[in-house]
Each structure stands twice: as C-alpha cells, then as structure tokens.
CSV table of C-alpha atoms in Angstrom, one decimal:
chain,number,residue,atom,x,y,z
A,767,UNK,CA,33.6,49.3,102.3
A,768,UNK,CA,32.8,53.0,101.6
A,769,UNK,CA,35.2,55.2,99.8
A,770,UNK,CA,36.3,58.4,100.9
A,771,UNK,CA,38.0,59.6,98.4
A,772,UNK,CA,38.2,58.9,94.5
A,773,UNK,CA,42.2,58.3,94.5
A,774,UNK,CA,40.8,55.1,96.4
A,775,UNK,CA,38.8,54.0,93.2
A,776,UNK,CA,40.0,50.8,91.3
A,777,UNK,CA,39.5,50.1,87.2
A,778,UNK,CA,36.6,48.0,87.8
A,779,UNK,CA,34.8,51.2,89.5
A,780,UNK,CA,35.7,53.0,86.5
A,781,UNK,CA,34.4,50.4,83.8
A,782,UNK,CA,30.9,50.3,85.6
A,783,UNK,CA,30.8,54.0,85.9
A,784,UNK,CA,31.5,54.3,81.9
A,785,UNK,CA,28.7,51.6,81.5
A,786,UNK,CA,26.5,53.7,83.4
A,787,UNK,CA,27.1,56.8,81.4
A,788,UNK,CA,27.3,54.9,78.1
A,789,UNK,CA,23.6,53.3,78.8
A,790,UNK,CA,22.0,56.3,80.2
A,791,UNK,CA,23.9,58.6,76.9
A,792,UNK,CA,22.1,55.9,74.9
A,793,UNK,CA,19.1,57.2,76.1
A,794,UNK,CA,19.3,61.0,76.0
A,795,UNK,CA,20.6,60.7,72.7
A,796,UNK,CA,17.5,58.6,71.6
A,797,UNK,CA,15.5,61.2,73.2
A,798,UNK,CA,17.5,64.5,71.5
A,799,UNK,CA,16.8,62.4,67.6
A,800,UNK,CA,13.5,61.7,68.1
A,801,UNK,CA,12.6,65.5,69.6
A,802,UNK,CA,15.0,67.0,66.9
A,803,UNK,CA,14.4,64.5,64.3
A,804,UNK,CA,18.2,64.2,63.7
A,805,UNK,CA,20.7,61.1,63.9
A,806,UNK,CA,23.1,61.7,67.4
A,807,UNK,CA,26.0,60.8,67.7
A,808,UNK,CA,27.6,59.8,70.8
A,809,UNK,CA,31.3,58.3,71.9
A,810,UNK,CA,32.3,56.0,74.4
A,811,UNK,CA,32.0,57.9,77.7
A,812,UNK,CA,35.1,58.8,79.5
A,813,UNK,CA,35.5,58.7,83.3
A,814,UNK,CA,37.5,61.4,84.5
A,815,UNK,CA,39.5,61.7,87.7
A,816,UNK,CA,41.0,65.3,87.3
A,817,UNK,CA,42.7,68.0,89.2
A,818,UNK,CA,40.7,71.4,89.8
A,819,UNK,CA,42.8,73.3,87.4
A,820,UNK,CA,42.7,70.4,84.3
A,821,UNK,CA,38.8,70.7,83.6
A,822,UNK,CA,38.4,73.5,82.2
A,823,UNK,CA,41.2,72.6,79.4
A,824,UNK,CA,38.9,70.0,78.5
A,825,UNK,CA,36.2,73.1,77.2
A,826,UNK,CA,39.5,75.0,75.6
A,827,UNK,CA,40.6,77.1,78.9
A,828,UNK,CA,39.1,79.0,81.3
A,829,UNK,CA,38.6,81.7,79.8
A,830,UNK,CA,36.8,80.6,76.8
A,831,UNK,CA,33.1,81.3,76.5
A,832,UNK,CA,30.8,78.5,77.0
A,833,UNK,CA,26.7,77.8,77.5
A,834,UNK,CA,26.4,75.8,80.5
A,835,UNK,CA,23.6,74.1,82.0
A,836,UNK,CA,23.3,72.8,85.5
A,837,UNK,CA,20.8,70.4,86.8
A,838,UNK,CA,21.0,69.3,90.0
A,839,UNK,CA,19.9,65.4,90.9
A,840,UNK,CA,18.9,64.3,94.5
A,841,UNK,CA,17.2,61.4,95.8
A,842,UNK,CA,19.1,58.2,96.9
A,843,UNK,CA,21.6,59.7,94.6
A,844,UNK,CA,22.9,63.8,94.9
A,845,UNK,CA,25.1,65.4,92.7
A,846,UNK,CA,24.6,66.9,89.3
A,847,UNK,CA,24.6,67.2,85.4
A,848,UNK,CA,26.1,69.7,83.7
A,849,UNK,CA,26.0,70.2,80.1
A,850,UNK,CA,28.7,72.4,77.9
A,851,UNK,CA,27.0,72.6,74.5
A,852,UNK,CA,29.7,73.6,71.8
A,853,UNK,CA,28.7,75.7,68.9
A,854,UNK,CA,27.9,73.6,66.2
A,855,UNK,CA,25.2,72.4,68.7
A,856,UNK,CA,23.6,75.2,69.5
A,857,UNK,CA,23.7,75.9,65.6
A,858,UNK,CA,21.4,72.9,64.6
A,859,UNK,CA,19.2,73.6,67.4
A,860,UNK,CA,18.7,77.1,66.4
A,861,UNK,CA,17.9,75.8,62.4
A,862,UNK,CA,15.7,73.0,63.9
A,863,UNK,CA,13.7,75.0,66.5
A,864,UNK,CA,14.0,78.7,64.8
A,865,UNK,CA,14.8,78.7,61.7
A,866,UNK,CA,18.1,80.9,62.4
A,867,UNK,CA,21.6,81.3,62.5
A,868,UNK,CA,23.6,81.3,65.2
A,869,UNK,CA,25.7,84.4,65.3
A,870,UNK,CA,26.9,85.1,68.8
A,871,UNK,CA,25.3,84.2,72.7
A,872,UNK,CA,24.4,87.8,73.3
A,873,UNK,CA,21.7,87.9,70.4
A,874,UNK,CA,20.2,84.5,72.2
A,875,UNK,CA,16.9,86.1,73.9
A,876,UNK,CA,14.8,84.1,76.7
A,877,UNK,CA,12.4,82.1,74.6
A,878,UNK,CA,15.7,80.2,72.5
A,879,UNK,CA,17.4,80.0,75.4
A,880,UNK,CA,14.4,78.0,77.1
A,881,UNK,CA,14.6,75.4,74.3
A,882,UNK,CA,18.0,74.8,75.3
A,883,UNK,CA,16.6,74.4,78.8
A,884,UNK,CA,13.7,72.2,77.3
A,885,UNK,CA,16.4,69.9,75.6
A,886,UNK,CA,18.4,69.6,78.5
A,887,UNK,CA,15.7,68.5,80.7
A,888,UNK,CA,14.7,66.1,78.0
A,889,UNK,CA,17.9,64.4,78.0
A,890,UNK,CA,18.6,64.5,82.0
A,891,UNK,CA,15.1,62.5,82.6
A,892,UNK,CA,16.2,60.0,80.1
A,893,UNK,CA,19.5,59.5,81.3
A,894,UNK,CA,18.3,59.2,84.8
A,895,UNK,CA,15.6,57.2,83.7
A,896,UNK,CA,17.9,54.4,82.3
A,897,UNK,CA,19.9,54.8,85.5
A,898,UNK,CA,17.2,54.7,87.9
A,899,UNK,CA,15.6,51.2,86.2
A,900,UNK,CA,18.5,49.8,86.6
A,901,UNK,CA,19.8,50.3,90.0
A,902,UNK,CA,16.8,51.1,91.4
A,903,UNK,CA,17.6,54.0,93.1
A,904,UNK,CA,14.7,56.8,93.2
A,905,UNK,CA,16.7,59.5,91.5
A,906,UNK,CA,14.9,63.2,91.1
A,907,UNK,CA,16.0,65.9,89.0
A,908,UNK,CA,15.9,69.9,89.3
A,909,UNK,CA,14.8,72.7,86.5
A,910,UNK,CA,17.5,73.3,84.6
A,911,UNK,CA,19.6,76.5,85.2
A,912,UNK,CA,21.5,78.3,81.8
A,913,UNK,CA,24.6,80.0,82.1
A,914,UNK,CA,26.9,81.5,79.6
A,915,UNK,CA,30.0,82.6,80.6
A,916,UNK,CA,33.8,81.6,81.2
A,917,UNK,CA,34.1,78.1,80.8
A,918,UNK,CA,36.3,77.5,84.5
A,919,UNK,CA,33.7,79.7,86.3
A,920,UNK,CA,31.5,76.9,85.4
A,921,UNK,CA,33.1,74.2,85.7
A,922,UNK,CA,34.4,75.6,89.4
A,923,UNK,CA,30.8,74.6,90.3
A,924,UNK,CA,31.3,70.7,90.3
A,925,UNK,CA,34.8,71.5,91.6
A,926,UNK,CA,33.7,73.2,94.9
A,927,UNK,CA,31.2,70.4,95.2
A,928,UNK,CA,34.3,67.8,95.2
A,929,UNK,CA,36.6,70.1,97.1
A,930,UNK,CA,34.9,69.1,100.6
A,931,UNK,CA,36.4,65.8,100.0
A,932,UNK,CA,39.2,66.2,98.1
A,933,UNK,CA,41.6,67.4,95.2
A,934,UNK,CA,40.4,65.9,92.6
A,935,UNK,CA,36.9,65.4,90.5
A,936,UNK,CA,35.0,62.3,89.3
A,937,UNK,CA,32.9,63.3,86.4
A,938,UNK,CA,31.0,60.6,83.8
A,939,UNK,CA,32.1,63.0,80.3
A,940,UNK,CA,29.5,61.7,77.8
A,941,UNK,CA,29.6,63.7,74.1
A,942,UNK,CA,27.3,63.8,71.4
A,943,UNK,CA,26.7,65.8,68.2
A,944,UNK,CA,24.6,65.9,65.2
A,945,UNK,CA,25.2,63.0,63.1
A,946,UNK,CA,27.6,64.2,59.8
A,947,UNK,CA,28.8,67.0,61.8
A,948,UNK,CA,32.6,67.9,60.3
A,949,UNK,CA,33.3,69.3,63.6
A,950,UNK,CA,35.2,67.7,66.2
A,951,UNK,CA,34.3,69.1,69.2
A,952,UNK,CA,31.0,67.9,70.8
A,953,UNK,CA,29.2,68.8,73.4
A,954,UNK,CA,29.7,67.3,76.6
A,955,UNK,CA,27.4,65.8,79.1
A,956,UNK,CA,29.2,65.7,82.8
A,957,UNK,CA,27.5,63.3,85.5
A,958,UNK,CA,29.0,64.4,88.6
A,959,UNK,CA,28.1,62.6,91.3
A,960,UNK,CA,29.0,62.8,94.9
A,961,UNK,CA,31.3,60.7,97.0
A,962,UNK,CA,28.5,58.7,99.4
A,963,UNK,CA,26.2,58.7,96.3
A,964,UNK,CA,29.2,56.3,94.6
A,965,UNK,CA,29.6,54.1,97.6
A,966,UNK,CA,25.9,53.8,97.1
A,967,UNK,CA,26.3,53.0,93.3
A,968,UNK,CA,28.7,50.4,93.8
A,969,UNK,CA,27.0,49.0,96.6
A,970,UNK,CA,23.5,48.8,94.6
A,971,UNK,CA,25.6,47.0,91.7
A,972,UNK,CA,27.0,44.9,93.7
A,973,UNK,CA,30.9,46.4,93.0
A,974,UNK,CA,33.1,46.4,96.3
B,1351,UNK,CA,57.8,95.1,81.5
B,1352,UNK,CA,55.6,93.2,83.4
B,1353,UNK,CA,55.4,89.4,84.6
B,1354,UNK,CA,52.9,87.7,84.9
B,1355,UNK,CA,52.4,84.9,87.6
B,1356,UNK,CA,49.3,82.8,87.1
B,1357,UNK,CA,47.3,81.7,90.0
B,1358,UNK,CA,45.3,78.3,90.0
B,1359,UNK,CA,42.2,77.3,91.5
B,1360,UNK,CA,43.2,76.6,95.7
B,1361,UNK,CA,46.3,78.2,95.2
B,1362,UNK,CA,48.5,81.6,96.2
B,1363,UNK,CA,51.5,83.3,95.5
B,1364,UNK,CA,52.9,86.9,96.2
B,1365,UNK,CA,55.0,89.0,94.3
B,1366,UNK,CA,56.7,92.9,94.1
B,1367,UNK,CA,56.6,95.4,91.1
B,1368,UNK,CA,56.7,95.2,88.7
B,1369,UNK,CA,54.6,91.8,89.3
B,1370,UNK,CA,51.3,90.9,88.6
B,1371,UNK,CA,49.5,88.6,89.9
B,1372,UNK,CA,46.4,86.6,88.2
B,1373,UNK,CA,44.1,84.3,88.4
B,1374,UNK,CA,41.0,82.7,85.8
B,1375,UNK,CA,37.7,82.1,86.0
B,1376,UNK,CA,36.6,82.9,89.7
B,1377,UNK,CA,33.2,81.6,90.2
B,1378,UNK,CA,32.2,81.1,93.4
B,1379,UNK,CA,35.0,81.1,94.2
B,1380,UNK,CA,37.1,84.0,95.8
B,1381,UNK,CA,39.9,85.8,94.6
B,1382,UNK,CA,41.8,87.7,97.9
B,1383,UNK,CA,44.2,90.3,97.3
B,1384,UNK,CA,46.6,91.5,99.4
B,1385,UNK,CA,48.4,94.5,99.7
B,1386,UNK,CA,51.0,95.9,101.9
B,1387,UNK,CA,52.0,99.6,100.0
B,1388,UNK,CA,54.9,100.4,102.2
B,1389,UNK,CA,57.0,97.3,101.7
B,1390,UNK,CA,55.9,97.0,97.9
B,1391,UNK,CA,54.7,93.2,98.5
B,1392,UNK,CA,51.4,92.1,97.2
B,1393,UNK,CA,49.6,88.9,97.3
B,1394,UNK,CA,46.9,86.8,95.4
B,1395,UNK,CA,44.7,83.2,97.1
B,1396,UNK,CA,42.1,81.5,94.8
B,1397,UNK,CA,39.8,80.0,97.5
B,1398,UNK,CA,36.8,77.3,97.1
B,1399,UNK,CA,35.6,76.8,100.5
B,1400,UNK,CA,34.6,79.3,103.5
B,1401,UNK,CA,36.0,76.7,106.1
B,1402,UNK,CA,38.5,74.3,106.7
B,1403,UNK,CA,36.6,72.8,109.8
B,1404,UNK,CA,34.0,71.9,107.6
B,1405,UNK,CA,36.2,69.4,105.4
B,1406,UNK,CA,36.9,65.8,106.2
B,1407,UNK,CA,40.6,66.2,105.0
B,1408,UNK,CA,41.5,69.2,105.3
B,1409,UNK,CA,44.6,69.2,105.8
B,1410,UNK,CA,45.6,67.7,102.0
B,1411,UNK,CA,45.4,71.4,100.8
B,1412,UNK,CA,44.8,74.3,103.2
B,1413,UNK,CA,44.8,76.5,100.2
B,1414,UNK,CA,41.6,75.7,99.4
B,1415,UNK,CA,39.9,77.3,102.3
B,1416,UNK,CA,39.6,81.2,103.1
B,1417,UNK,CA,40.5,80.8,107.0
B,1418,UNK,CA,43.4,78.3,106.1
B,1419,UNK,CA,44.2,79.7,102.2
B,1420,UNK,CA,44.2,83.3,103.6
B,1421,UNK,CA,46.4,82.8,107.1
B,1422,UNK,CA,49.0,81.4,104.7
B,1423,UNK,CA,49.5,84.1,102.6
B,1424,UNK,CA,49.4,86.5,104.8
B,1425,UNK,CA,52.3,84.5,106.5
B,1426,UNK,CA,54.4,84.1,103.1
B,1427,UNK,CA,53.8,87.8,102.6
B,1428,UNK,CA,55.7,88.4,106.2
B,1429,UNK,CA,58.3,86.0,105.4
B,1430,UNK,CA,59.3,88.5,101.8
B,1431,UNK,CA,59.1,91.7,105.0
B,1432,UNK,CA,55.5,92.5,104.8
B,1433,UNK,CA,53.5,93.7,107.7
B,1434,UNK,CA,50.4,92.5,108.8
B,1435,UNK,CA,49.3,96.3,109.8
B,1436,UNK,CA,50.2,97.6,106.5
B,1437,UNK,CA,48.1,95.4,104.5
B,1438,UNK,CA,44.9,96.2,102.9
B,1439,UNK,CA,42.9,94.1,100.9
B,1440,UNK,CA,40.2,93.7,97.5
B,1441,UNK,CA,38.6,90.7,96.8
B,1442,UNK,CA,36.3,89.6,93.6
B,1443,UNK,CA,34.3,86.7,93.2
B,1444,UNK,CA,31.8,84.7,95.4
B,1445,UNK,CA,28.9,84.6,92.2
B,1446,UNK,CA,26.5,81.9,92.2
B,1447,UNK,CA,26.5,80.8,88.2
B,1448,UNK,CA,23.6,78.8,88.2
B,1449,UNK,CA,20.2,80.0,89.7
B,1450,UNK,CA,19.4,75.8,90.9
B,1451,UNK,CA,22.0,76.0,93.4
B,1452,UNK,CA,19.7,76.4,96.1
B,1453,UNK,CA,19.5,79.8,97.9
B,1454,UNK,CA,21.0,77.6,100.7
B,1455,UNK,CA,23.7,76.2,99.3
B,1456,UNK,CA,24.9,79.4,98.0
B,1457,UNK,CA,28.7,79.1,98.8
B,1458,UNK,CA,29.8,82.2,97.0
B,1459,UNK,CA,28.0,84.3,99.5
B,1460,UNK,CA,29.1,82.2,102.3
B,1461,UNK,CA,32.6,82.4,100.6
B,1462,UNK,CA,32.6,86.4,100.8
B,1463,UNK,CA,31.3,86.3,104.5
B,1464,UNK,CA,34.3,84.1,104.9
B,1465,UNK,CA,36.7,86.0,103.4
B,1466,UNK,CA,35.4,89.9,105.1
B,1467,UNK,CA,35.1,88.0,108.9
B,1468,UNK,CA,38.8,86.6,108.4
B,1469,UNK,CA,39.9,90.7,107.0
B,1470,UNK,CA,38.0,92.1,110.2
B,1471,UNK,CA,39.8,89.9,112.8
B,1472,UNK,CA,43.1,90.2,110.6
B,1473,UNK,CA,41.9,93.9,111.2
B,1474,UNK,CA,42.8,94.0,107.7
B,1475,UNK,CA,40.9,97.1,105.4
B,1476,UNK,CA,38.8,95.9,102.7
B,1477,UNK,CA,39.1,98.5,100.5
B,1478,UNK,CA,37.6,97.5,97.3
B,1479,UNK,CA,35.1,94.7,95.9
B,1480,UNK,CA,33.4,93.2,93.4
B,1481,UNK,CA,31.4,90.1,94.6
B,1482,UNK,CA,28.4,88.5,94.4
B,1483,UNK,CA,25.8,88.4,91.4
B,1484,UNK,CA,25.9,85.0,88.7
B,1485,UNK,CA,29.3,85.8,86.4
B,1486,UNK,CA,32.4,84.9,86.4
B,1487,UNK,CA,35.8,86.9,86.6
B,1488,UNK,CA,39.3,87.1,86.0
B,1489,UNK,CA,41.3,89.0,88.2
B,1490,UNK,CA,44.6,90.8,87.3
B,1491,UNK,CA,46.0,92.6,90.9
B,1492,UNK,CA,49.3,95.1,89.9
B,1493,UNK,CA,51.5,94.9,93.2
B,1494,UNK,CA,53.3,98.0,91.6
B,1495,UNK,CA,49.8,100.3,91.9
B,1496,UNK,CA,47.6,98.1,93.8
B,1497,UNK,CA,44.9,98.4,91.2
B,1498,UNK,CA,42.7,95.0,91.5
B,1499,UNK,CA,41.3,94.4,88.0
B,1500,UNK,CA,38.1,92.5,87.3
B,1501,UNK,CA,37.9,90.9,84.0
B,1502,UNK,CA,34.1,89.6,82.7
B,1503,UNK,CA,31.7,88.6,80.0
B,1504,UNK,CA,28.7,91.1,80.9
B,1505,UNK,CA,30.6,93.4,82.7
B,1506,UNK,CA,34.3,93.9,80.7
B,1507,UNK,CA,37.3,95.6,82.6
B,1508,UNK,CA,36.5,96.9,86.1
B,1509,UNK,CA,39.7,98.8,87.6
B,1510,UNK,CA,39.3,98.5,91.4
C-alpha cells in the first residue's frame, strides 16, 4: 500500500526510520572523528512528524540566526539533508581547521565557510552510504549549499517541500557534537525525505 | 499602543489601527499585504505554494496557496467593510535560501509570479516590494500607516 500522507504512518514506520537515521549517523559521525580527529557524539535519532510552525522552535525560533546547509539527494530516493550546526560546532571546527576563534558569522570569509561545506559533504556520503548498502537503493547526492540566516527561513525550505502533500513534516533529526562538549545543544542533522521516496523505503524493507 | 498579531506559516489574519500585523521568517515563501486606506482595514497571508491546483489535497488548508490563501483574505477583509477597489497591496519574500535548489525548482520566484498575476486580475496595485534574492525576512505591516516593514540579517530594517 502507498501512503499519501504521513498522519497515515504507524510506530513501526517510525522505529525503522530511527534505525535508518541511527545507522547512517553512525557513519557520518565516524567519518566527522576520523577527518577531525575528535571523539563524536551522537543521540538516538528522533523522528519527527511536526506542524509548519513547530520546526523552527526546535533551532530556538524563527528568528534566531543559524548556519544552514542543504544538500539535496535524488536517485531512487529524493528529498534532502539539511544540517543546522550550533555554535559550539562551528567553534571546534574553526580551532581544528584554522586555528581561530569563532566570534560572530559575518567575520566567516569563503575559504572557512567551504570547510563547513567540505564536512558536510563528508558526512552526507557516509550517511547515504550506509543507507544505500543496505536498501539498495542508488541514492545520489548534490554540492552542498551554505546559508546563514533566520533559522524558520531555513527550515521553510523542507516545509514547502512537504506542503504539496500536506500539513505536516517528516524529518529523521540526528545530533552530534564534539565529545566533552558542556553544551547542550547540538547540531542537528535533518533527513527529509519525500512522501513516494518513503513508500519506496518501506517497500525495499519489506515494512507495509 | 500597538498590538501585535502574529502570523504563521499558511496562515492570515486582518486587523485596524492601531494593529500590526506580523509574520517570521519568510523564505520562499510570501508575505501579501493588503491594504484598503479608506476603510482603515489591513491584511497579512503567509503563503508556501504558487497554486492550489497543483496539490493533491488541497483542500486541507487553502491558506497555504497564493490563489486560494489570497482570495480568502481578500474575502475576510470585505466581511470587516473593506473594498476590493480600495485595496493596494506590498508583498516581501519569494528568496531562494539555498543556491542547490535547482534554478527550476525555484518556488520563490514562481511564488512572486503567483502572487503579482493574482494582484493584476484582482486589479489590485502593487505598490511596494521586496522579493527575491537568497535571505530571509520578517515582515511587520502597520494597518494605521500602511508602512510594510522588512526585517533581515544582511539587509536590517527596510520601511516600504
């Protein structure tokens, strides 16, 4: 049966969606320790059905001022991954890569805001990687695109994707930090995948 | 002293002075602002979409749309005595944040389209914009003055 809609979805769609997201987070954060030779931390992934105007409270409002990074996914899958990298992250990978401080996103100039782009990339592969082995789906990923700016003008872009199918989004939230990080906000890794993309997970898993 | 009514993503409202009405973090999204000077009524729709034909469901919230979102507020401004000559209208929003989103695919542009081919057959004015580019804005629209204004990152406070 295909789904239409993600009110439609049942907890056992939800459980094999977090163990997607909790295998292929396994793998981008093995990827981010060994490029930034640091232990990663990553939580449990959540699943999240959510109304257009909840998401951004999940980045501290919409107004609050984020660095986003969109990469778009096609193949027998479409849809996207977006990343919201909090400020403690983009601290260590300024000390790692630079040898600076982190201050503010308008000193950032092109070549640290590439790295960003370069890590990003890194972990998408790897995350489509693990998901791609084991569905077997051909999966292809874009160039990652960097945006800073208010955190619901980002986040609308996931939203508008959903909105031609419904109220609501689905989004695979995986976060990570540095390991011994104090803080407790971390960034987030979104999978956002599209509705017949879903029916196509579940069907390839075998999940009705 | 002014209120404040907040606006949420697929969503409108209207209001009189000394109203204001807002809304967060237009992307590509749309932010249509209605005016009608002569009966003091003023309205606000956040819109997603350019076109309610082009949904499977539409009908679960016509907000969402600019053909469906916008019809709809200009009817709830009639209902508080607004006329549909009277009315002018600003609109800010329609960016594409991310440069992957195929040229294509851009739905803020196609959004904007949207929203100035609904003004022209409305026969509605557009008298003010601020559209387009790859940021994100907040929009405050004053019914009292009609002043539309644009709230961003790179850009600051824009009165339009």
């Amino acid at each position: 049966m295909a789904y239409k809609n993600i009110d439609e979805l049942n907890p056992m769609h939800v459980d094999v969606l977090t163990e997607l997201g909790n295998i292929g987070t396994g793998n981008a954060a093995t990827s981010l320790a060994s490029f930034m030779g640091r232990e990663v931390d990553i939580n449990v992934p959540n699943v999240r059905i959510l109304g257009f105007n909840e998401i951004a409270e999940y980045v501290g409002g919409p107004e609050n001022i984020v660095m986003g990074m969109l990469i778009k996914i096609d193949g027998d899958i479409n849809g996207m991954i977006l990343y919201v990298f909090d400020n403690d992250f983009i601290e260590n990978v300024m000390n790692v890569f630079f040898g600076k401080k982190f201050s503010s996103f308008e000193e950032l100039d092109e070549m640290e805001k590439s790295a960003f782009c370069e890590i990003g990339n890194i972990m998408a592969s790897s995350y489509v990687n693990a998901l791609s082995s084991m569905t077997g789906l051909f999966i292809n990923i874009s160039i990652p695109s960097l945006c800073i700016d208010m955190a619901g003008a980002i986040l609308s872009v996931p939203s508008i994707e959903f909105a031609r199918v419904g109220n609501k989004v689905l989004f695979i939230d995986d976060s990570f930090g540095f390991g011994g990080s104090s803080d407790k906000v971390k960034s987030n890794m979104i999978l956002v995948p599209e509705m017949d993309s879903l029916n196509k997970l579940f069907e390839k898993l075998g999940v009705m | 002293m002014q209120s404040v009514i907040n606006i949420g993503i697929s969503d409108l409202n209207v209001a009189s002075p000394p109203g204001v009405l807002a809304t967060y973090a237009l992307g590509s999204c749309v932010g249509i602002c209605l005016h009608d000077r002569t009966h003091n009524i003023g309205g606000l729709a956040h819109i997603m979409l350019p076109d309610s034909r082009e949904a499977s469901n539409a009908s679960e919230n016509l907000r969402r749309y600019a053909d469906t979102g916008l019809a709809e507020l200009i009817e709830t401004m009639k209902g508080k005595g607004a006329s549909l000559s009277c009315m002018t209208a600003k609109i800010a929003g329609g960016a594409q944040m991310f440069q992957t989103q195929l040229k294509t695919f851009n739905i803020g542009e196609r959004n904007v389209e949207a929203v100035k081919k609904l003004l022209y057959n409305y026969r509605i004015r557009l008298i003010a914009e601020d559209t387009g580019s790859n940021y994100g804005r907040t929009v405050f629209f004053d019914v009292a003055t009609g002043v539309m204004q644009v709230k961003s990152v790179t850009k600051g406070i824009v009165n339009l």
